[in-house]
Amino acid sequence: MTDAGCRSVKERTFEIEEKYLSPYAKKSAETAGRAREEIPCSFRTDFQRDRDRIIYSNSFKRLKNKTQVFFAPEGDHYITRLTHTLDVAQISRAIARALSLNEDLAEAIALGHDLGHTPFGHVGERVLDKLCPFGFEHNVQSLRVVDVIEKDGRGLNLTAEVRDGILQHKSTGHPATLEGAAVSLADRIAYINHDIEDAIRAGILKDEDLPKDAVAVLGHATRERINTVITDIYVHSAGTDGVRMSEEVEKAMFELRSFMFKNIYALTNKSMQERAERMLTAMYEYFLQYPERLPEQYLRLAESAPKEQIVCDYLSGMTDRYAIGVFEGLFIPETFSLGGVTV
């Protein structure tokens, strides 16, 4: 395809968005752009390009071995950060499609929203928040990943809209676009429902244990609950300048979320807390004392940031099993053979 032909593909995307997307959607042609100017792609929009950059990043690849709820799970079907991220992307696109928003922007935000998450789930996040003098929040770290850590310190140079959606995706955030608001809701829809599946799979929860009032509103099966919420968002948001649920569905979602925090997250976190805290604390203190033993990539970052931040960058980027392996390599003596006896 010639350059002119490629450009016509992108121009056609711009025309379709202008014709069919909601007036409240963020059109690809209206992006605020990137911090560093680049030669535009000849056929992809900037949001499509951001999505591709995130998918091919090292941080995205590592999500497959990071805990969602359960500590380094052995089973093949437990939710990981990667499968959670794909769930969020799928739900975000469904919401964006229903509301005539920009699906490419919503997908890019969703794929990048958890890149900065720690090993050992939210337990790891709380431990690093306690250890690091600058504090630690996974959404802030996700933005640091795409701005600074990826590409050997050059970052991915994403658009302002994707960066905002990543930073503001938590329930306490205030996304600047409706696509970012869709991702924020999709994140909660995904983790509440699929964490229920994991808890049932692990044998620590039964269907009948779920709060009956919430189930009566949302549905008994995961697919029913997700469909209920997406439909409700469409009914109460189509043609408006917001992405919202009805009061009834929002209350049911909050009840289900509260139930999970009280009965599942607290239980699993207690069993993980001591081990995760011991490992992360020991490694944090070790690399603060011996920063020269950090990988080369992080030594280069140390030229522009305090060593406490760089150590947190390294630890938060670890997968569960990699963290366990580094801890064992640093603090657990290797066995050796002495006169035929293993010592």
mmCIF file of C-alpha atoms in Angstrom:
data_model
loop_
_atom_site.group_PDB
_atom_site.id
_atom_site.type_symbol
_atom_site.label_atom_id
_atom_site.label_comp_id
_atom_site.label_asym_id
_atom_site.label_seq_id
_atom_site.Cartn_x
_atom_site.Cartn_y
_atom_site.Cartn_z
ATOM 1 C CA MET A 1 0.000 0.000 0.000
ATOM 2 C CA THR A 2 1.318 3.454 -0.884
ATOM 3 C CA ASP A 3 1.815 6.183 1.729
ATOM 4 C CA ALA A 4 -1.181 7.971 0.262
ATOM 5 C CA GLY A 5 -3.236 4.786 0.601
ATOM 6 C CA CYS A 6 -2.175 4.369 4.234
ATOM 7 C CA ARG A 7 -3.091 7.953 5.001
ATOM 8 C CA SER A 8 -6.501 7.396 3.474
ATOM 9 C CA VAL A 9 -7.065 4.530 5.941
ATOM 10 C CA LYS A 10 -6.438 6.838 8.898
ATOM 11 C CA GLU A 11 -8.443 9.653 7.363
ATOM 12 C CA ARG A 12 -11.335 7.250 6.896
ATOM 13 C CA THR A 13 -11.115 6.351 10.596
ATOM 14 C CA PHE A 14 -11.274 10.048 11.454
ATOM 15 C CA GLU A 15 -14.317 10.489 9.218
ATOM 16 C CA ILE A 16 -16.127 7.468 10.694
ATOM 17 C CA GLU A 17 -15.477 8.694 14.239
ATOM 18 C CA GLU A 18 -16.724 12.169 13.402
ATOM 19 C CA LYS A 19 -19.857 10.779 11.819
ATOM 20 C CA TYR A 20 -20.805 8.035 14.255
ATOM 21 C CA LEU A 21 -19.252 8.663 17.675
ATOM 22 C CA SER A 22 -21.050 10.495 20.447
ATOM 23 C CA PRO A 23 -20.397 14.248 20.677
ATOM 24 C CA TYR A 24 -18.996 13.462 24.130
ATOM 25 C CA ALA A 25 -16.477 10.908 22.804
ATOM 26 C CA LYS A 26 -12.806 11.772 22.415
ATOM 27 C CA LYS A 27 -12.150 11.651 18.675
ATOM 28 C CA SER A 28 -8.749 10.359 17.594
ATOM 29 C CA ALA A 29 -8.107 13.486 15.547
ATOM 30 C CA GLU A 30 -8.635 15.625 18.672
ATOM 31 C CA THR A 31 -5.921 14.090 20.838
ATOM 32 C CA ALA A 32 -3.822 16.491 22.873
ATOM 33 C CA GLY A 33 -0.835 14.562 21.581
ATOM 34 C CA ARG A 34 2.379 13.298 23.135
ATOM 35 C CA ALA A 35 4.961 14.904 25.405
ATOM 36 C CA ARG A 36 7.594 14.322 22.718
ATOM 37 C CA GLU A 37 6.646 14.997 19.116
ATOM 38 C CA GLU A 38 6.929 12.061 16.730
ATOM 39 C CA ILE A 39 6.353 11.390 13.082
ATOM 40 C CA PRO A 40 2.730 10.130 12.986
ATOM 41 C CA CYS A 41 1.975 6.608 11.845
ATOM 42 C CA SER A 42 0.748 6.650 8.266
ATOM 43 C CA PHE A 43 -2.336 4.464 8.879
ATOM 44 C CA ARG A 44 -2.887 4.021 12.644
ATOM 45 C CA THR A 45 -4.439 6.685 14.837
ATOM 46 C CA ASP A 46 -2.464 7.755 17.912
ATOM 47 C CA PHE A 47 -4.761 5.768 20.225
ATOM 48 C CA GLN A 48 -4.339 2.634 18.101
ATOM 49 C CA ARG A 49 -0.598 3.155 18.214
ATOM 50 C CA ASP A 50 -0.676 3.513 22.010
ATOM 51 C CA ARG A 51 -2.563 0.228 22.312
ATOM 52 C CA ASP A 52 0.088 -1.551 20.231
ATOM 53 C CA ARG A 53 2.956 -0.036 22.239
ATOM 54 C CA ILE A 54 1.434 -1.246 25.496
ATOM 55 C CA ILE A 55 0.805 -4.775 24.199
ATOM 56 C CA TYR A 56 4.427 -5.138 23.076
ATOM 57 C CA SER A 57 5.920 -3.697 26.262
ATOM 58 C CA ASN A 58 7.855 -5.867 28.705
ATOM 59 C CA SER A 59 5.643 -4.765 31.588
ATOM 60 C CA PHE A 60 2.541 -6.030 29.795
ATOM 61 C CA LYS A 61 4.149 -9.431 29.170
ATOM 62 C CA ARG A 62 4.955 -9.816 32.867
ATOM 63 C CA LEU A 63 1.310 -9.385 33.882
ATOM 64 C CA LYS A 64 0.681 -13.065 33.131
ATOM 65 C CA ASN A 65 2.739 -14.044 36.182
ATOM 66 C CA LYS A 66 1.448 -11.462 38.650
ATOM 67 C CA THR A 67 -1.150 -12.299 41.285
ATOM 68 C CA GLN A 68 -4.669 -10.918 41.108
ATOM 69 C CA VAL A 69 -5.898 -12.298 44.442
ATOM 70 C CA PHE A 70 -4.248 -15.629 45.205
ATOM 71 C CA PHE A 71 -0.565 -15.884 46.048
ATOM 72 C CA ALA A 72 1.419 -17.546 43.174
ATOM 73 C CA PRO A 73 -1.525 -19.870 42.362
ATOM 74 C CA GLU A 74 -0.744 -23.352 41.061
ATOM 75 C CA GLY A 75 -3.920 -23.871 39.037
ATOM 76 C CA ASP A 76 -4.090 -22.905 35.359
ATOM 77 C CA HIS A 77 -7.433 -21.114 35.531
ATOM 78 C CA TYR A 78 -6.968 -18.540 38.268
ATOM 79 C CA ILE A 79 -7.189 -14.908 37.261
ATOM 80 C CA THR A 80 -3.833 -13.164 36.843
ATOM 81 C CA ARG A 81 -3.120 -9.499 36.195
ATOM 82 C CA LEU A 82 -3.013 -10.309 32.495
ATOM 83 C CA THR A 83 -6.364 -12.080 32.328
ATOM 84 C CA HIS A 84 -7.850 -9.339 34.511
ATOM 85 C CA THR A 85 -6.459 -6.717 32.140
ATOM 86 C CA LEU A 86 -7.970 -8.499 29.145
ATOM 87 C CA ASP A 87 -11.301 -8.691 30.985
ATOM 88 C CA VAL A 88 -11.179 -4.952 31.645
ATOM 89 C CA ALA A 89 -10.314 -4.242 28.014
ATOM 90 C CA GLN A 90 -13.231 -6.372 26.803
ATOM 91 C CA ILE A 91 -15.747 -4.784 29.178
ATOM 92 C CA SER A 92 -14.398 -1.302 28.417
ATOM 93 C CA ARG A 93 -14.871 -1.839 24.705
ATOM 94 C CA ALA A 94 -18.402 -3.149 25.287
ATOM 95 C CA ILE A 95 -19.304 -0.031 27.273
ATOM 96 C CA ALA A 96 -17.614 2.268 24.749
ATOM 97 C CA ARG A 97 -19.391 0.569 21.847
ATOM 98 C CA ALA A 98 -22.779 0.825 23.554
ATOM 99 C CA LEU A 99 -22.277 4.534 24.268
ATOM 100 C CA SER A 100 -20.647 5.353 20.899
ATOM 101 C CA LEU A 101 -17.366 6.285 22.573
ATOM 102 C CA ASN A 102 -13.866 5.755 21.188
ATOM 103 C CA GLU A 103 -13.189 2.020 21.576
ATOM 104 C CA ASP A 104 -9.508 2.362 20.667
ATOM 105 C CA LEU A 105 -8.905 4.889 23.437
ATOM 106 C CA ALA A 106 -10.829 2.830 25.994
ATOM 107 C CA GLU A 107 -8.899 -0.312 25.051
ATOM 108 C CA ALA A 108 -5.508 1.400 25.270
ATOM 109 C CA ILE A 109 -6.274 2.768 28.749
ATOM 110 C CA ALA A 110 -7.554 -0.631 29.894
ATOM 111 C CA LEU A 111 -4.495 -2.501 28.633
ATOM 112 C CA GLY A 112 -2.167 -0.102 30.451
ATOM 113 C CA HIS A 113 -4.074 0.491 33.674
ATOM 114 C CA ASP A 114 -2.292 -2.145 35.817
ATOM 115 C CA LEU A 115 1.223 -2.135 34.334
ATOM 116 C CA GLY A 116 2.642 -0.787 37.595
ATOM 117 C CA HIS A 117 1.028 -3.353 39.872
ATOM 118 C CA THR A 118 3.257 -5.138 42.351
ATOM 119 C CA PRO A 119 3.809 -8.857 42.827
ATOM 120 C CA PHE A 120 1.503 -10.450 45.424
ATOM 121 C CA GLY A 121 -1.489 -8.297 44.502
ATOM 122 C CA HIS A 122 -2.647 -5.469 46.744
ATOM 123 C CA VAL A 123 -0.607 -6.935 49.603
ATOM 124 C CA GLY A 124 2.540 -6.014 47.684
ATOM 125 C CA GLU A 125 1.165 -2.548 47.023
ATOM 126 C CA ARG A 126 0.551 -1.922 50.726
ATOM 127 C CA VAL A 127 4.012 -3.197 51.666
ATOM 128 C CA LEU A 128 5.784 -0.920 49.179
ATOM 129 C CA ASP A 129 3.597 2.000 50.219
ATOM 130 C CA LYS A 130 4.822 1.486 53.769
ATOM 131 C CA LEU A 131 8.469 1.021 52.793
ATOM 132 C CA CYS A 132 8.926 3.764 50.225
ATOM 133 C CA PRO A 133 9.281 7.267 51.704
ATOM 134 C CA PHE A 134 7.484 8.665 48.661
ATOM 135 C CA GLY A 135 4.543 6.288 49.070
ATOM 136 C CA PHE A 136 3.340 3.828 46.454
ATOM 137 C CA GLU A 137 0.103 3.568 44.459
ATOM 138 C CA HIS A 138 -0.190 1.180 41.547
ATOM 139 C CA ASN A 139 -1.944 3.694 39.280
ATOM 140 C CA VAL A 140 0.845 6.244 39.804
ATOM 141 C CA GLN A 141 3.415 3.509 39.210
ATOM 142 C CA SER A 142 1.605 2.424 36.036
ATOM 143 C CA LEU A 143 2.024 5.957 34.717
ATOM 144 C CA ARG A 144 5.715 5.905 35.702
ATOM 145 C CA VAL A 145 6.113 2.628 33.814
ATOM 146 C CA VAL A 146 4.800 4.085 30.553
ATOM 147 C CA ASP A 147 6.481 7.465 31.041
ATOM 148 C CA VAL A 148 9.910 6.438 32.319
ATOM 149 C CA ILE A 149 10.689 2.769 32.905
ATOM 150 C CA GLU A 150 9.814 1.148 29.596
ATOM 151 C CA LYS A 151 12.197 1.288 26.632
ATOM 152 C CA ASP A 152 15.304 1.555 28.831
ATOM 153 C CA GLY A 153 14.215 4.798 30.431
ATOM 154 C CA ARG A 154 12.707 6.437 27.350
ATOM 155 C CA GLY A 155 9.132 5.415 28.160
ATOM 156 C CA LEU A 156 6.391 4.709 25.639
ATOM 157 C CA ASN A 157 5.540 8.385 25.012
ATOM 158 C CA LEU A 158 1.793 7.757 25.078
ATOM 159 C CA THR A 159 -0.911 10.307 24.354
ATOM 160 C CA ALA A 160 -2.189 12.594 27.086
ATOM 161 C CA GLU A 161 -5.625 10.901 27.080
ATOM 162 C CA VAL A 162 -4.253 7.392 27.619
ATOM 163 C CA ARG A 163 -1.880 8.619 30.328
ATOM 164 C CA ASP A 164 -4.756 10.380 32.105
ATOM 165 C CA GLY A 165 -6.960 7.285 31.949
ATOM 166 C CA ILE A 166 -4.206 5.109 33.423
ATOM 167 C CA LEU A 167 -3.546 7.527 36.280
ATOM 168 C CA GLN A 168 -7.205 8.171 37.071
ATOM 169 C CA HIS A 169 -8.633 4.637 36.739
ATOM 170 C CA LYS A 170 -9.106 4.028 40.475
ATOM 171 C CA SER A 171 -12.574 4.572 41.927
ATOM 172 C CA THR A 172 -11.313 7.759 43.583
ATOM 173 C CA GLY A 173 -10.015 9.141 40.282
ATOM 174 C CA HIS A 174 -11.536 11.715 37.946
ATOM 175 C CA PRO A 175 -10.788 10.746 34.331
ATOM 176 C CA ALA A 176 -10.768 13.577 31.815
ATOM 177 C CA THR A 177 -12.531 11.472 29.152
ATOM 178 C CA LEU A 178 -15.642 9.309 29.152
ATOM 179 C CA GLU A 179 -13.476 6.503 27.817
ATOM 180 C CA GLY A 180 -11.367 6.758 30.982
ATOM 181 C CA ALA A 181 -14.549 6.691 33.078
ATOM 182 C CA ALA A 182 -15.659 3.547 31.241
ATOM 183 C CA VAL A 183 -12.365 1.831 32.096
ATOM 184 C CA SER A 184 -12.676 2.818 35.750
ATOM 185 C CA LEU A 185 -16.095 1.153 35.956
ATOM 186 C CA ALA A 186 -14.962 -1.827 33.878
ATOM 187 C CA ASP A 187 -12.078 -2.425 36.283
ATOM 188 C CA ARG A 188 -14.473 -2.813 39.216
ATOM 189 C CA ILE A 189 -16.927 -4.908 37.212
ATOM 190 C CA ALA A 190 -14.140 -7.270 36.163
ATOM 191 C CA TYR A 191 -12.309 -7.790 39.433
ATOM 192 C CA ILE A 192 -15.400 -8.199 41.619
ATOM 193 C CA ASN A 193 -16.966 -10.843 39.393
ATOM 194 C CA HIS A 194 -13.876 -12.815 38.465
ATOM 195 C CA ASP A 195 -12.500 -12.736 42.001
ATOM 196 C CA ILE A 196 -15.771 -14.427 43.012
ATOM 197 C CA GLU A 197 -15.025 -17.150 40.452
ATOM 198 C CA ASP A 198 -11.521 -17.618 41.866
ATOM 199 C CA ALA A 199 -12.771 -17.800 45.454
ATOM 200 C CA ILE A 200 -15.316 -20.444 44.472
ATOM 201 C CA ARG A 201 -12.627 -22.342 42.540
ATOM 202 C CA ALA A 202 -10.375 -22.215 45.609
ATOM 203 C CA GLY A 203 -13.146 -23.648 47.784
ATOM 204 C CA ILE A 204 -13.362 -20.688 50.170
ATOM 205 C CA LEU A 205 -16.690 -19.388 48.835
ATOM 206 C CA LYS A 206 -19.959 -20.901 47.648
ATOM 207 C CA ASP A 207 -22.572 -19.333 45.406
ATOM 208 C CA GLU A 208 -25.088 -19.346 48.221
ATOM 209 C CA ASP A 209 -22.718 -17.282 50.408
ATOM 210 C CA LEU A 210 -23.073 -14.195 48.204
ATOM 211 C CA PRO A 211 -25.334 -11.416 49.545
ATOM 212 C CA LYS A 212 -28.828 -12.280 48.385
ATOM 213 C CA ASP A 213 -30.016 -8.719 47.780
ATOM 214 C CA ALA A 214 -27.075 -7.992 45.466
ATOM 215 C CA VAL A 215 -27.517 -11.267 43.598
ATOM 216 C CA ALA A 216 -31.244 -10.584 43.166
ATOM 217 C CA VAL A 217 -30.384 -7.329 41.371
ATOM 218 C CA LEU A 218 -27.281 -8.365 39.430
ATOM 219 C CA GLY A 219 -27.762 -12.073 38.745
ATOM 220 C CA HIS A 220 -26.393 -15.411 39.932
ATOM 221 C CA ALA A 221 -23.781 -16.162 37.243
ATOM 222 C CA THR A 222 -20.790 -14.020 36.272
ATOM 223 C CA ARG A 223 -22.080 -13.490 32.739
ATOM 224 C CA GLU A 224 -25.467 -12.387 34.081
ATOM 225 C CA ARG A 225 -23.952 -9.869 36.486
ATOM 226 C CA ILE A 226 -21.651 -8.364 33.872
ATOM 227 C CA ASN A 227 -24.471 -8.140 31.324
ATOM 228 C CA THR A 228 -26.760 -6.532 33.912
ATOM 229 C CA VAL A 229 -24.249 -3.829 34.756
ATOM 230 C CA ILE A 230 -23.277 -3.026 31.150
ATOM 231 C CA THR A 231 -26.939 -2.831 30.142
ATOM 232 C CA ASP A 232 -27.658 -0.585 33.117
ATOM 233 C CA ILE A 233 -24.752 1.707 32.204
ATOM 234 C CA TYR A 234 -26.111 1.999 28.667
ATOM 235 C CA VAL A 235 -29.658 2.781 29.813
ATOM 236 C CA HIS A 236 -28.510 5.499 32.220
ATOM 237 C CA SER A 237 -25.636 6.986 30.207
ATOM 238 C CA ALA A 238 -26.519 6.902 26.486
ATOM 239 C CA GLY A 239 -26.661 10.395 25.039
ATOM 240 C CA THR A 240 -25.331 12.028 28.206
ATOM 241 C CA ASP A 241 -21.957 13.443 29.185
ATOM 242 C CA GLY A 242 -21.328 10.743 31.812
ATOM 243 C CA VAL A 243 -20.764 7.025 32.304
ATOM 244 C CA ARG A 244 -22.824 5.886 35.250
ATOM 245 C CA MET A 245 -24.940 3.129 36.781
ATOM 246 C CA SER A 246 -28.391 3.417 38.274
ATOM 247 C CA GLU A 247 -28.596 3.855 42.025
ATOM 248 C CA GLU A 248 -29.995 0.331 42.454
ATOM 249 C CA VAL A 249 -27.233 -1.391 40.471
ATOM 250 C CA GLU A 250 -24.503 0.775 41.970
ATOM 251 C CA LYS A 251 -25.738 -0.127 45.464
ATOM 252 C CA ALA A 252 -25.745 -3.841 44.590
ATOM 253 C CA MET A 253 -22.216 -3.592 43.168
ATOM 254 C CA PHE A 254 -21.040 -1.802 46.303
ATOM 255 C CA GLU A 255 -22.628 -4.488 48.483
ATOM 256 C CA LEU A 256 -20.908 -7.242 46.500
ATOM 257 C CA ARG A 257 -17.573 -5.396 46.648
ATOM 258 C CA SER A 258 -17.888 -4.872 50.407
ATOM 259 C CA PHE A 259 -18.691 -8.554 50.865
ATOM 260 C CA MET A 260 -15.566 -9.551 48.937
ATOM 261 C CA PHE A 261 -13.312 -7.203 50.899
ATOM 262 C CA LYS A 262 -14.634 -8.466 54.211
ATOM 263 C CA ASN A 263 -14.871 -12.187 53.483
ATOM 264 C CA ILE A 264 -12.326 -12.931 50.752
ATOM 265 C CA TYR A 265 -9.674 -10.254 50.326
ATOM 266 C CA ALA A 266 -9.083 -9.876 54.051
ATOM 267 C CA LEU A 267 -8.850 -13.654 54.493
ATOM 268 C CA THR A 268 -6.442 -14.281 51.620
ATOM 269 C CA ASN A 269 -4.426 -11.175 52.398
ATOM 270 C CA LYS A 270 -3.828 -12.306 55.975
ATOM 271 C CA SER A 271 -2.369 -15.583 54.787
ATOM 272 C CA MET A 272 -0.156 -13.777 52.270
ATOM 273 C CA GLN A 273 0.746 -10.683 54.236
ATOM 274 C CA GLU A 274 3.499 -12.032 56.445
ATOM 275 C CA ARG A 275 5.400 -13.851 53.706
ATOM 276 C CA ALA A 276 5.044 -11.080 51.133
ATOM 277 C CA GLU A 277 6.014 -8.401 53.641
ATOM 278 C CA ARG A 278 9.038 -10.351 54.815
ATOM 279 C CA MET A 279 10.308 -10.959 51.287
ATOM 280 C CA LEU A 280 9.704 -7.461 49.938
ATOM 281 C CA THR A 281 11.073 -5.765 53.062
ATOM 282 C CA ALA A 282 14.250 -7.851 53.014
ATOM 283 C CA MET A 283 14.836 -7.176 49.308
ATOM 284 C CA TYR A 284 14.053 -3.474 49.672
ATOM 285 C CA GLU A 285 16.606 -3.087 52.465
ATOM 286 C CA TYR A 286 19.171 -5.201 50.616
ATOM 287 C CA PHE A 287 19.045 -3.177 47.400
ATOM 288 C CA LEU A 288 19.042 0.103 49.325
ATOM 289 C CA GLN A 289 22.318 -1.033 50.895
ATOM 290 C CA TYR A 290 23.715 -2.449 47.643
ATOM 291 C CA PRO A 291 22.116 -0.434 44.813
ATOM 292 C CA GLU A 292 25.001 -1.341 42.512
ATOM 293 C CA ARG A 293 23.574 -4.888 42.420
ATOM 294 C CA LEU A 294 20.384 -3.761 40.737
ATOM 295 C CA PRO A 295 19.960 -4.777 37.073
ATOM 296 C CA GLU A 296 21.609 -2.477 34.531
ATOM 297 C CA GLN A 297 18.303 -0.966 33.424
ATOM 298 C CA TYR A 298 17.578 0.298 36.933
ATOM 299 C CA LEU A 299 21.116 1.552 37.490
ATOM 300 C CA ARG A 300 20.583 3.879 34.536
ATOM 301 C CA LEU A 301 17.300 5.106 36.048
ATOM 302 C CA ALA A 302 19.170 5.891 39.285
ATOM 303 C CA GLU A 303 20.860 8.769 37.509
ATOM 304 C CA SER A 304 17.587 10.719 37.547
ATOM 305 C CA ALA A 305 15.708 9.476 40.635
ATOM 306 C CA PRO A 306 16.392 8.661 44.329
ATOM 307 C CA LYS A 307 17.547 5.125 45.012
ATOM 308 C CA GLU A 308 14.440 4.462 47.139
ATOM 309 C CA GLN A 309 12.293 5.091 44.056
ATOM 310 C CA ILE A 310 14.479 2.915 41.863
ATOM 311 C CA VAL A 311 14.353 0.020 44.306
ATOM 312 C CA CYS A 312 10.546 0.315 44.338
ATOM 313 C CA ASP A 313 10.595 0.382 40.526
ATOM 314 C CA TYR A 314 12.539 -2.882 40.493
ATOM 315 C CA LEU A 315 10.463 -4.638 43.144
ATOM 316 C CA SER A 316 7.101 -3.551 41.743
ATOM 317 C CA GLY A 317 8.073 -4.791 38.295
ATOM 318 C CA MET A 318 8.719 -8.318 39.564
ATOM 319 C CA THR A 319 6.342 -11.198 38.977
ATOM 320 C CA ASP A 320 5.367 -13.351 41.956
ATOM 321 C CA ARG A 321 7.702 -16.194 41.088
ATOM 322 C CA TYR A 322 10.576 -13.935 40.096
ATOM 323 C CA ALA A 323 10.297 -12.149 43.449
ATOM 324 C CA ILE A 324 10.399 -15.479 45.267
ATOM 325 C CA GLY A 325 13.409 -16.532 43.189
ATOM 326 C CA VAL A 326 15.347 -13.321 43.868
ATOM 327 C CA PHE A 327 14.581 -13.586 47.582
ATOM 328 C CA GLU A 328 15.776 -17.184 47.694
ATOM 329 C CA GLY A 329 18.907 -16.317 45.744
ATOM 330 C CA LEU A 330 19.780 -13.519 48.150
ATOM 331 C CA PHE A 331 18.853 -15.013 51.510
ATOM 332 C CA ILE A 332 18.509 -18.798 51.329
ATOM 333 C CA PRO A 333 21.825 -20.700 51.186
ATOM 334 C CA GLU A 334 22.238 -23.175 48.370
ATOM 335 C CA THR A 335 22.663 -26.817 49.330
ATOM 336 C CA PHE A 336 26.009 -28.398 48.574
ATOM 337 C CA SER A 337 27.490 -31.856 48.738
ATOM 338 C CA LEU A 338 30.130 -32.720 51.343
ATOM 339 C CA GLY A 339 31.481 -36.249 51.349
ATOM 340 C CA GLY A 340 28.372 -37.605 49.688
ATOM 341 C CA VAL A 341 26.099 -35.885 52.206
ATOM 342 C CA THR A 342 23.878 -33.023 51.097
ATOM 343 C CA VAL A 343 24.315 -30.084 53.468
#
